[in-house]
Amino acid sequence: MASRQPVASDFPAQLNTSIIPPPPGQRAVNVLLLLHGLGDTNIPFTNLAKQLSLPETTCIAIQAPFPLPFDLGGFHWGDDIVFDSSQGTMDHDTGFEKSSRMLREDIIEKILFQKCGYKARNILFFGYAQGGMAAIATALSLKFELGGIVSIGGPVPSSFWNAQDAVTKNRTPLIVLGGSSATLITQSALTLLKKSFETVEYTKWPRPGDGMLTNRDEMLPIMKFFARRLQSRSGVPEGSVEIG
């Protein structure tokens, strides 16, 4: 089955998604799933996908399924909401069973595999903070290798901490990026990532915090990762069959 471009009608009506097709004249060989951070929507990542304009790649910016309470606006990927009263912030790591099941079963298996004919190797994630954690949780729940994960400020969720020494490392390649201080990508977090995944690249930005990309230099490691991991059918005649 040849892969086809995902369309809005493929997705559940209750799920808010933005689909950004490949540049004009190119086939949708890859799919990049973009997951925003805690308290955001999919709009910023819709704009990011348009700016990336990745070759032969359909980008799908998915809005987290759970709204924040108390009319705070925005959405989250966690199984729960936990407030840290001492910091006046919300905890990023509150379980990802529900969102990883949705991403695994509803998006990857039912839509991208069954409806659209994609292979696992052609599906990648780009997640920010809590969205990066959701992407990692999803990959760790799969028995097959995806094309890759980009995680900005998103470590391994705590629900996977106790299991990592006893399991085979996940083969999905991962690049994780974070600040030089005030970051969730601590040395212990990086150690756990390397225990969980076979291939881990780490980029430490020369600035504090895990905020979104601010310049071309910060984006460069991600674009190099995409250059290695995105598949291409350029120059392959229409109707040709891939062997293996």
PDB file of N, CA and C in Angstrom, residues 18 20 34 36-37 39-51 61 63 128 212:
ATOM      1  N   SER A  18      -3.716  20.475  12.851  1.00  0.00           N
ATOM      2  CA  SER A  18      -3.425  21.271  11.666  1.00  0.00           C
ATOM      3  C   SER A  18      -2.494  20.459  10.779  1.00  0.00           C
ATOM      4  N   ILE A  20      -0.061  20.338   7.576  1.00  0.00           N
ATOM      5  CA  ILE A  20       0.733  21.174   6.676  1.00  0.00           C
ATOM      6  C   ILE A  20       1.396  20.240   5.665  1.00  0.00           C
ATOM      7  N   LEU A  34       3.940  17.139  15.559  1.00  0.00           N
ATOM      8  CA  LEU A  34       4.432  18.213  16.413  1.00  0.00           C
ATOM      9  C   LEU A  34       3.533  18.348  17.644  1.00  0.00           C
ATOM     10  N   HIS A  36       2.951  20.432  21.225  1.00  0.00           N
ATOM     11  CA  HIS A  36       3.264  21.663  21.954  1.00  0.00           C
ATOM     12  C   HIS A  36       3.494  21.393  23.446  1.00  0.00           C
ATOM     13  N   GLY A  37       3.860  22.443  24.162  1.00  0.00           N
ATOM     14  CA  GLY A  37       4.135  22.325  25.589  1.00  0.00           C
ATOM     15  C   GLY A  37       2.909  22.534  26.453  1.00  0.00           C
ATOM     16  N   GLY A  39       0.080  23.976  28.572  1.00  0.00           N
ATOM     17  CA  GLY A  39      -0.647  25.238  28.603  1.00  0.00           C
ATOM     18  C   GLY A  39      -0.711  25.975  27.286  1.00  0.00           C
ATOM     19  N   ASP A  40      -0.254  25.354  26.209  1.00  0.00           N
ATOM     20  CA  ASP A  40      -0.240  26.003  24.900  1.00  0.00           C
ATOM     21  C   ASP A  40      -1.326  25.377  24.014  1.00  0.00           C
ATOM     22  N   THR A  41      -1.338  25.754  22.750  1.00  0.00           N
ATOM     23  CA  THR A  41      -2.204  25.156  21.743  1.00  0.00           C
ATOM     24  C   THR A  41      -1.324  24.710  20.572  1.00  0.00           C
ATOM     25  N   ASN A  42      -1.941  24.188  19.541  1.00  0.00           N
ATOM     26  CA  ASN A  42      -1.145  23.746  18.389  1.00  0.00           C
ATOM     27  C   ASN A  42      -0.842  24.867  17.408  1.00  0.00           C
ATOM     28  N   ILE A  43      -1.315  26.066  17.662  1.00  0.00           N
ATOM     29  CA  ILE A  43      -1.116  27.169  16.715  1.00  0.00           C
ATOM     30  C   ILE A  43       0.358  27.522  16.518  1.00  0.00           C
ATOM     31  N   PRO A  44       1.150  27.701  17.601  1.00  0.00           N
ATOM     32  CA  PRO A  44       2.573  28.025  17.378  1.00  0.00           C
ATOM     33  C   PRO A  44       3.314  26.958  16.577  1.00  0.00           C
ATOM     34  N   PHE A  45       2.984  25.682  16.789  1.00  0.00           N
ATOM     35  CA  PHE A  45       3.673  24.633  16.054  1.00  0.00           C
ATOM     36  C   PHE A  45       3.141  24.489  14.632  1.00  0.00           C
ATOM     37  N   THR A  46       1.933  24.938  14.394  1.00  0.00           N
ATOM     38  CA  THR A  46       1.449  25.034  13.012  1.00  0.00           C
ATOM     39  C   THR A  46       2.300  26.026  12.238  1.00  0.00           C
ATOM     40  N   ASN A  47       2.562  27.169  12.863  1.00  0.00           N
ATOM     41  CA  ASN A  47       3.405  28.190  12.233  1.00  0.00           C
ATOM     42  C   ASN A  47       4.837  27.691  12.063  1.00  0.00           C
ATOM     43  N   LEU A  48       5.346  26.969  13.069  1.00  0.00           N
ATOM     44  CA  LEU A  48       6.701  26.418  12.971  1.00  0.00           C
ATOM     45  C   LEU A  48       6.803  25.443  11.812  1.00  0.00           C
ATOM     46  N   ALA A  49       5.793  24.593  11.658  1.00  0.00           N
ATOM     47  CA  ALA A  49       5.809  23.613  10.571  1.00  0.00           C
ATOM     48  C   ALA A  49       5.862  24.298   9.206  1.00  0.00           C
ATOM     49  N   LYS A  50       5.120  25.393   9.068  1.00  0.00           N
ATOM     50  CA  LYS A  50       5.136  26.137   7.810  1.00  0.00           C
ATOM     51  C   LYS A  50       6.521  26.721   7.549  1.00  0.00           C
ATOM     52  N   GLN A  51       7.171  27.204   8.606  1.00  0.00           N
ATOM     53  CA  GLN A  51       8.509  27.782   8.457  1.00  0.00           C
ATOM     54  C   GLN A  51       9.545  26.711   8.120  1.00  0.00           C
ATOM     55  N   ALA A  61       0.420  19.260  13.363  1.00  0.00           N
ATOM     56  CA  ALA A  61       0.492  19.882  14.684  1.00  0.00           C
ATOM     57  C   ALA A  61      -0.755  19.469  15.459  1.00  0.00           C
ATOM     58  N   GLN A  63      -3.074  19.280  18.853  1.00  0.00           N
ATOM     59  CA  GLN A  63      -3.368  19.953  20.117  1.00  0.00           C
ATOM     60  C   GLN A  63      -3.613  18.895  21.187  1.00  0.00           C
ATOM     61  N   TYR A 128       7.880  19.724  22.400  1.00  0.00           N
ATOM     62  CA  TYR A 128       8.448  20.757  23.261  1.00  0.00           C
ATOM     63  C   TYR A 128       7.997  20.522  24.703  1.00  0.00           C
ATOM     64  N   MET A 212      11.738  27.841  23.730  1.00  0.00           N
ATOM     65  CA  MET A 212      11.775  27.458  22.324  1.00  0.00           C
ATOM     66  C   MET A 212      12.933  28.130  21.595  1.00  0.00           C
TER      67      MET A 212
END
